[in-house]
Short mmCIF file of C-alpha atoms in Angstrom, two decimals:
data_model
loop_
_atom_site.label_atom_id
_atom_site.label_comp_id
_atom_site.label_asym_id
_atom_site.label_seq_id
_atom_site.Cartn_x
_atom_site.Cartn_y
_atom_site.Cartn_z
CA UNK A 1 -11.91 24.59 64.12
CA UNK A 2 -8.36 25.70 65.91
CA UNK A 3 -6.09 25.10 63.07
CA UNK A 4 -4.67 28.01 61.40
CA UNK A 5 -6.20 29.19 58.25
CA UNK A 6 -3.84 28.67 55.15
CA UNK A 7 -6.14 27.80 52.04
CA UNK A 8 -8.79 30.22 51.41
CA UNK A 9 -11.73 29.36 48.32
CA UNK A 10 -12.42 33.00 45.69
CA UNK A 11 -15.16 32.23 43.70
CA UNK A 12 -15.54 34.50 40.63
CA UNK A 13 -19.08 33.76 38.66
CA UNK A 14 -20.43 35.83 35.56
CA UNK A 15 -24.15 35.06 35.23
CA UNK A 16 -25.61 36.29 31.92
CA UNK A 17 -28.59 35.54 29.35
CA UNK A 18 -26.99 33.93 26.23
CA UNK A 19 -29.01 34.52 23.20
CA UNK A 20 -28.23 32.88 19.89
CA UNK A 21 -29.79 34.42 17.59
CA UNK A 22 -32.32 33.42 14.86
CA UNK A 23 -30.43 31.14 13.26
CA UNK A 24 -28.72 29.02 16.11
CA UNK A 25 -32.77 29.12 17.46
CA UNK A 26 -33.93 27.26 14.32
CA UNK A 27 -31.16 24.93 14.68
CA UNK A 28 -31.46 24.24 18.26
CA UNK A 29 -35.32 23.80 17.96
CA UNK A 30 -34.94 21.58 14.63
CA UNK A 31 -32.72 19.46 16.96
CA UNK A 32 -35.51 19.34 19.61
CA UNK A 33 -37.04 17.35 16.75
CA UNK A 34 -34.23 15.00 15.72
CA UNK A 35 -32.82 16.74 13.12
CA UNK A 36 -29.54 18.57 12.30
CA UNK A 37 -30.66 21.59 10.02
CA UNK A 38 -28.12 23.65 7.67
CA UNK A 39 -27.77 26.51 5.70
CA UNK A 40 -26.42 27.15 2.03
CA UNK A 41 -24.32 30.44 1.47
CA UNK A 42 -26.16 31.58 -1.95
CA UNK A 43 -22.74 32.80 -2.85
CA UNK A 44 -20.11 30.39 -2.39
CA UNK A 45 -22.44 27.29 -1.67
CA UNK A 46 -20.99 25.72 1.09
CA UNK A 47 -23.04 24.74 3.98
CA UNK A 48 -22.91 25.85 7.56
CA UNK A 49 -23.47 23.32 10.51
CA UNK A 50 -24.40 24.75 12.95
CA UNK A 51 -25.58 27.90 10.57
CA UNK A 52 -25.00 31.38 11.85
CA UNK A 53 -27.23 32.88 9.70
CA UNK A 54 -24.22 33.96 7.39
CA UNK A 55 -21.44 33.36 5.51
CA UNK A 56 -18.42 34.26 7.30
CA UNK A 57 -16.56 34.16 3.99
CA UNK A 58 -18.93 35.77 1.41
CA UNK A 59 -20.39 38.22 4.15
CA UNK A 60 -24.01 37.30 3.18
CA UNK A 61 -27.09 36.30 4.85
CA UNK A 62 -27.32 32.24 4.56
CA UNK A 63 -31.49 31.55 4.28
CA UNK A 64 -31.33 28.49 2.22
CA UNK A 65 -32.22 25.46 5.35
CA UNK A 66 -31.54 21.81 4.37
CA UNK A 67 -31.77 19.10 6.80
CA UNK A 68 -28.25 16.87 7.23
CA UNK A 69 -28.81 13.13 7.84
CA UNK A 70 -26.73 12.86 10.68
CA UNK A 71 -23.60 10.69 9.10
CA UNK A 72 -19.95 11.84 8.98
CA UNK A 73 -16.59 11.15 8.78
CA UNK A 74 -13.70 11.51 11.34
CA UNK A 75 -11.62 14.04 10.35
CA UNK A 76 -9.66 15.23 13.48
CA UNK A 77 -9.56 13.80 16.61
CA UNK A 78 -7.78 13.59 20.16
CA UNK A 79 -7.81 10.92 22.77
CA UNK A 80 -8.07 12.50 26.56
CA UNK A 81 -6.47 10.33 28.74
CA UNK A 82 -6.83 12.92 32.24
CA UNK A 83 -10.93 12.24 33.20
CA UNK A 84 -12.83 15.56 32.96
CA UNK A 85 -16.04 15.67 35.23
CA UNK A 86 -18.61 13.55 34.04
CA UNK A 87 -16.47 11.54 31.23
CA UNK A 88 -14.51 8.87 32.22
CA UNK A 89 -10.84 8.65 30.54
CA UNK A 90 -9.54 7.75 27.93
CA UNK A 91 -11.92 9.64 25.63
CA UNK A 92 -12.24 10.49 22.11
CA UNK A 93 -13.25 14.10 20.75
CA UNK A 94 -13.26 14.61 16.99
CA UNK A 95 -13.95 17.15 14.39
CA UNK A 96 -16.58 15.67 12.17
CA UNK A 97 -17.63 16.70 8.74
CA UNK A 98 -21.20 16.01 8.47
CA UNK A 99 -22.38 14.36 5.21
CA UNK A 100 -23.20 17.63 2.86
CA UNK A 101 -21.49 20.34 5.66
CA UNK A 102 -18.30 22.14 4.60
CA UNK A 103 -17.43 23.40 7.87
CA UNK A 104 -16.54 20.45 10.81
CA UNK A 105 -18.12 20.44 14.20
CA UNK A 106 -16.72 18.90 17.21
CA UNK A 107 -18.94 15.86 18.74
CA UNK A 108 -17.71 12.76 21.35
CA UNK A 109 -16.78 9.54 19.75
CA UNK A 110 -18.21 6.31 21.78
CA UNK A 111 -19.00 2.39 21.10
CA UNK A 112 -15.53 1.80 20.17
CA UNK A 113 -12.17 1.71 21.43
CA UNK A 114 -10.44 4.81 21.06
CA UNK A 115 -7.47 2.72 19.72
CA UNK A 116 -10.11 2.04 16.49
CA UNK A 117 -10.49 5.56 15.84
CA UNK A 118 -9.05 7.52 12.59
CA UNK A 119 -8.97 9.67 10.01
CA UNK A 120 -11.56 8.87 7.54
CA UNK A 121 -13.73 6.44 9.82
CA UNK A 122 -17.78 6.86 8.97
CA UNK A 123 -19.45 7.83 12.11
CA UNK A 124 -23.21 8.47 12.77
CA UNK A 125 -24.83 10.73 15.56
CA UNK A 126 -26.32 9.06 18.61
CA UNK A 127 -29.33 10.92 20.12
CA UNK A 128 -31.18 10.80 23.74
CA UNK A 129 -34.03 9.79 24.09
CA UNK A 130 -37.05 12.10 22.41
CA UNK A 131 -38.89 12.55 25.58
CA UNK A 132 -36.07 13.92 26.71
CA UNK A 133 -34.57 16.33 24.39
CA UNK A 134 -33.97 20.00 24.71
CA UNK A 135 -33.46 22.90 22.37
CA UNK A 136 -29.34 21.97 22.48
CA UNK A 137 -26.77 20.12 21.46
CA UNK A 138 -26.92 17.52 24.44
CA UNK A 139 -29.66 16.05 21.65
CA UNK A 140 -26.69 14.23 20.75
CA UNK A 141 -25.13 12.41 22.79
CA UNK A 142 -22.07 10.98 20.72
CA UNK A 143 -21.32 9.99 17.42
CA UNK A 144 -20.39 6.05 16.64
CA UNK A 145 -19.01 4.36 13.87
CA UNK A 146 -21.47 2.99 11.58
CA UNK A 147 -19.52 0.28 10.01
CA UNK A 148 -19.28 1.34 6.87
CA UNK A 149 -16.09 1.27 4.98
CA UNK A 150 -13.97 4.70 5.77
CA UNK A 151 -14.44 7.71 3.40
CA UNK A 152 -11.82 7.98 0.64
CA UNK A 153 -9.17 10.61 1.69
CA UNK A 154 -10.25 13.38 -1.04
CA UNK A 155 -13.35 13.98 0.89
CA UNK A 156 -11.96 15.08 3.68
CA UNK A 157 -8.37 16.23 2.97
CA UNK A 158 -8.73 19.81 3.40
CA UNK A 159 -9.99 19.37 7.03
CA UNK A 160 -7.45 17.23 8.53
CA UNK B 1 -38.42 33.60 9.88
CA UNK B 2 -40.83 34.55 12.51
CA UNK B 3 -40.23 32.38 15.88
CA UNK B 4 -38.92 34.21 18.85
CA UNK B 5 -34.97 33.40 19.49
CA UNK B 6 -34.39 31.49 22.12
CA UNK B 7 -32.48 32.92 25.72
CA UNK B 8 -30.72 30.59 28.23
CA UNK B 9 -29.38 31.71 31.44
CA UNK B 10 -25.57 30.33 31.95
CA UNK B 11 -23.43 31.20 34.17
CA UNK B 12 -19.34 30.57 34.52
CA UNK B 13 -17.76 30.31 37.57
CA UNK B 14 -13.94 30.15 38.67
CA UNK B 15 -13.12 28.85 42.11
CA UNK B 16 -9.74 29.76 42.69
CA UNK B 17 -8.35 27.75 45.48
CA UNK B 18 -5.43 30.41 47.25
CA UNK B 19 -2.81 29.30 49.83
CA UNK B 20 -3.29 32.21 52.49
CA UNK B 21 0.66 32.90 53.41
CA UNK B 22 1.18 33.30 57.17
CA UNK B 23 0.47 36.97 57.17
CA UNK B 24 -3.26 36.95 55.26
CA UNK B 25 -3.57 33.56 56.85
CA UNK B 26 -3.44 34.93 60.81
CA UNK B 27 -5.84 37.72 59.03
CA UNK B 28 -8.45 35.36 58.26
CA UNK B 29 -7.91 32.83 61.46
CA UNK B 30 -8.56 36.66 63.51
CA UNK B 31 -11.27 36.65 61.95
CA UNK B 32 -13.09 33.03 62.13
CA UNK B 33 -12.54 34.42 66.17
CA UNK B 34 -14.21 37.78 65.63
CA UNK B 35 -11.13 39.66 66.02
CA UNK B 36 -9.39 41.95 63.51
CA UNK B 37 -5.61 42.15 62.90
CA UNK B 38 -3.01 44.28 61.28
CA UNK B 39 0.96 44.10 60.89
CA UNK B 40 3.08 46.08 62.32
CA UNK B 41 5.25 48.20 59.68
CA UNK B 42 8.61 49.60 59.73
CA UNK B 43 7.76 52.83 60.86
CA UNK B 44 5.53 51.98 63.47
CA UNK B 45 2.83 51.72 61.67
CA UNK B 46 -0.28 49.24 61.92
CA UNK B 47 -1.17 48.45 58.92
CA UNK B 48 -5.24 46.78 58.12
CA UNK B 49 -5.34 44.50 56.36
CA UNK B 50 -2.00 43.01 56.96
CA UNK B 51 0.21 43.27 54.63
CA UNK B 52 2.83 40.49 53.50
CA UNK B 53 5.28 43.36 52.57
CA UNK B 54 6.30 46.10 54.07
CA UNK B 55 4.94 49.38 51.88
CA UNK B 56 8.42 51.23 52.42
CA UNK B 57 11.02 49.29 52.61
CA UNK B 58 9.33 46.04 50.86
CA UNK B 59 10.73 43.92 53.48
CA UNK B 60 8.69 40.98 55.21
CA UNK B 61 6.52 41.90 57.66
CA UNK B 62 5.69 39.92 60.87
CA UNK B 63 4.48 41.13 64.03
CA UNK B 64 0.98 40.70 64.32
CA UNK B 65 -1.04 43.11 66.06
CA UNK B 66 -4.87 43.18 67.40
CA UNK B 67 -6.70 46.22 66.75
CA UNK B 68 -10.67 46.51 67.55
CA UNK B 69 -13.78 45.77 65.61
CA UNK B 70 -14.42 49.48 66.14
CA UNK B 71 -13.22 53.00 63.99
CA UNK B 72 -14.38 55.82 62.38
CA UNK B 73 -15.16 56.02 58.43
CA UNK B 74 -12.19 58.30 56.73
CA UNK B 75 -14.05 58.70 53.55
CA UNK B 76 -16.84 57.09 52.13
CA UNK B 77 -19.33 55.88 48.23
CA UNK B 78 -23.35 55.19 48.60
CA UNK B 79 -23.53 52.09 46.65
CA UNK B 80 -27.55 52.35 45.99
CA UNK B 81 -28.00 49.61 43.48
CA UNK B 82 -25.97 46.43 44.80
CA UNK B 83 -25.04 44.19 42.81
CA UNK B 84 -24.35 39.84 43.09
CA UNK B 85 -22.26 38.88 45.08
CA UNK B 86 -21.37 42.06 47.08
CA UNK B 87 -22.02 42.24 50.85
CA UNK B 88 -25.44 43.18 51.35
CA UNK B 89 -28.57 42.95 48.98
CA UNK B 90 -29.77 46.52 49.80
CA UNK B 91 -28.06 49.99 49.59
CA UNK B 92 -24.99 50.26 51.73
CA UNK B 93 -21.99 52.50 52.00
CA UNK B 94 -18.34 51.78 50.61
CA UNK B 95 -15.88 53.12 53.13
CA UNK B 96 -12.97 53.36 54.54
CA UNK B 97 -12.87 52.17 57.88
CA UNK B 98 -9.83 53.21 60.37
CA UNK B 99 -9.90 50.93 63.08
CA UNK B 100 -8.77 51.81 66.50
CA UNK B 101 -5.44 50.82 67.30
CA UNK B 102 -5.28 51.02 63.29
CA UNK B 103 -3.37 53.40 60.97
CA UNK B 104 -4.73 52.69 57.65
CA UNK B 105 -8.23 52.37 56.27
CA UNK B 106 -9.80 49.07 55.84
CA UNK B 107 -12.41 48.70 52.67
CA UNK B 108 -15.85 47.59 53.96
CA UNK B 109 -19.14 47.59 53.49
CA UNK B 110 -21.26 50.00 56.10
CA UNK B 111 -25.30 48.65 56.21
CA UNK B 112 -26.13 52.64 57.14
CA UNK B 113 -29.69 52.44 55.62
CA UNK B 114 -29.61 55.79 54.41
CA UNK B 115 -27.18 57.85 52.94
CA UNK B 116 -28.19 60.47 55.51
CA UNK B 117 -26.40 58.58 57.68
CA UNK B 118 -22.98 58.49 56.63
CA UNK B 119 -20.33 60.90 57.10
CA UNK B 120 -16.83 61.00 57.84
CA UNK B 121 -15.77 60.53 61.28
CA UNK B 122 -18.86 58.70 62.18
CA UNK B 123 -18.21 56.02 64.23
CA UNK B 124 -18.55 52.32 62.82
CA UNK B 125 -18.41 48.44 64.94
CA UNK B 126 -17.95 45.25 63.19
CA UNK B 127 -21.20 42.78 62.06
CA UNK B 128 -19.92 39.30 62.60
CA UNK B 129 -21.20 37.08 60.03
CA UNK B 130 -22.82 33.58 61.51
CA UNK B 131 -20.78 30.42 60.90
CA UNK B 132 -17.65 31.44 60.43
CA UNK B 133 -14.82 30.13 58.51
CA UNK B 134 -12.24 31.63 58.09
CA UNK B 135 -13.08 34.32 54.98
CA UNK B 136 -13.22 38.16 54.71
CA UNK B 137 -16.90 37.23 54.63
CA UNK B 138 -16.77 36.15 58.24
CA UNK B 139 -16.72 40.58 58.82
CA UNK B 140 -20.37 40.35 57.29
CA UNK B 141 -20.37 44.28 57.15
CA UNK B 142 -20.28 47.20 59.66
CA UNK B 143 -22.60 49.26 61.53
CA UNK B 144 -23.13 52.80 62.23
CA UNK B 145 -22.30 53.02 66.13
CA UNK B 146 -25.44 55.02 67.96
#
């Protein structure tokens, strides 16, 4: 080691405890089981997913659980071409209105070619294996099409 | 709604890769060697840590100069509850440290033990970390010169 020093490595790191809170613990554990668990604004009746144990909108606790089956439809998406650690390019991520949410969550799209993917296309959640789940979202791994025909426009209009 | 919430450590890191320049870069090579240098200012001064620019006129600056692992503490801060990441894992001094051969005060850690231990004036000498590489954290700390 004669050469010259000209490149010189700063790591910065923040650890900290995250804690979500009681309702992002419900629906992490509910996932630990396999299913994707809601909640119902008792004001303005839309459903949260993931909940937050309020209504951002209405300002009121959200109490009312209901269990989502896990379907969707595409309703945003975005195909990475520049490989991120651990996903191969290109890739799809898409904003995904869960059958009965109002809000859209943002999941991996896989089992297809990214060329197949649009607005509108039915998708269903992919989960690891149960031994192996977590309280987390890694429960799912991806979301897939499901074959069925694509959801009629209206549905999904006002999250495009 | 009686479960306990859950708690996950995480942590987020940022490695910032930096290209040294040729002033901070003969710094750090000094160092990897267990030898401190300054720059030479443009009134004569030595200046430690180097600096790229000169703090009068704001010209470059370029003439290297060796200075010892060995000064006296100008002023000085009792750290007693050390946090990640900083130089030692039990209560140390912050100081200034004016090298010999130096005209400025370099920031370093001092592993005094004690606060009793510190003053100003008191003489300080270099701990050179193992395995060096070429990082401020090759001058593990200093110590308080017997």
């Amino acid at each position: 080691m004669s050469e010259p020093v000209t490149i010189v490595e700063t790591p910065i790191k923040l650890d900290f405890s995250y804690t979500p809170g009681v309702a992002s613990s419900r629906f992490l554990r509910s996932l630990e089981k396999g299913k994707i668990v809601g909640q119902r604004c008792p004001k303005c009746k839309k459903v949260y997913m993931p909940p937050r144990g309020a209504c951002s909108m209405c300002g009121v606790a959200t109490d009312e659980e209901l269990i989502l089956s896990g379907k969707g439809t595409v309703c945003t998406f975005c195909v990475t071409r520049i490989p991120t650690p651990g996903l191969d390019a290109p890739y799809v991520s898409a904003w995904i209105r869960l059958d009965g949410a109002d809000i859209t969550s943002m999941f991996l799209i896989q089992e297809c070619d990214p060329e197949e993917v649009r607005l509108g296309m039915r998708v269903e959640a992919v989960w690891v294996d149960e031994a192996d789940r977590e309280p987390n979202l890694g429960n799912i791994k991806y979301f897939r099409p499901t074959g069925e025909p694509d959801a009629d426009y209206d549905t999904y209009k006002d999250y495009v | 709604m009686t479960e306990s919430v859950l708690v996950a450590e995480h942590g987020i890191e940022y490695t910032y890769t930096r290209s040294t320049g040729p002033v901070i870069g003969a710094f750090l090579t000094a160092l990897r060697d267990r030898q401190i240098v300054g720059v030479r200012g443009s009134d004569g001064r030595v200046i430690v840590p180097p600096t790229e620019y000169d703090p009068v006129t704001s010209e470059d600056l370029s003439e290297i100069v060796p200075v010892a692992d060995e000064g006296v503490v100008t002023t000085w801060a009792w750290n007693d509850s050390p946090r990640m990441g900083q130089p030692l894992d039990r209560p140390f001094a912050w100081a200034l440290v004016q090298l010999d051969g130096a005209d400025t005060g370099l920031l370093a850690a001092v592993d005094a033990g004690e606060p009793g231990a510190m003053r100003t004036g008191v003489r300080v000498k270099a701990r050179w970390a193992d395995g060096r590489v070429g990082s401020i954290r090759d001058l593990a700390c200093f110590e308080v010169v017997a």
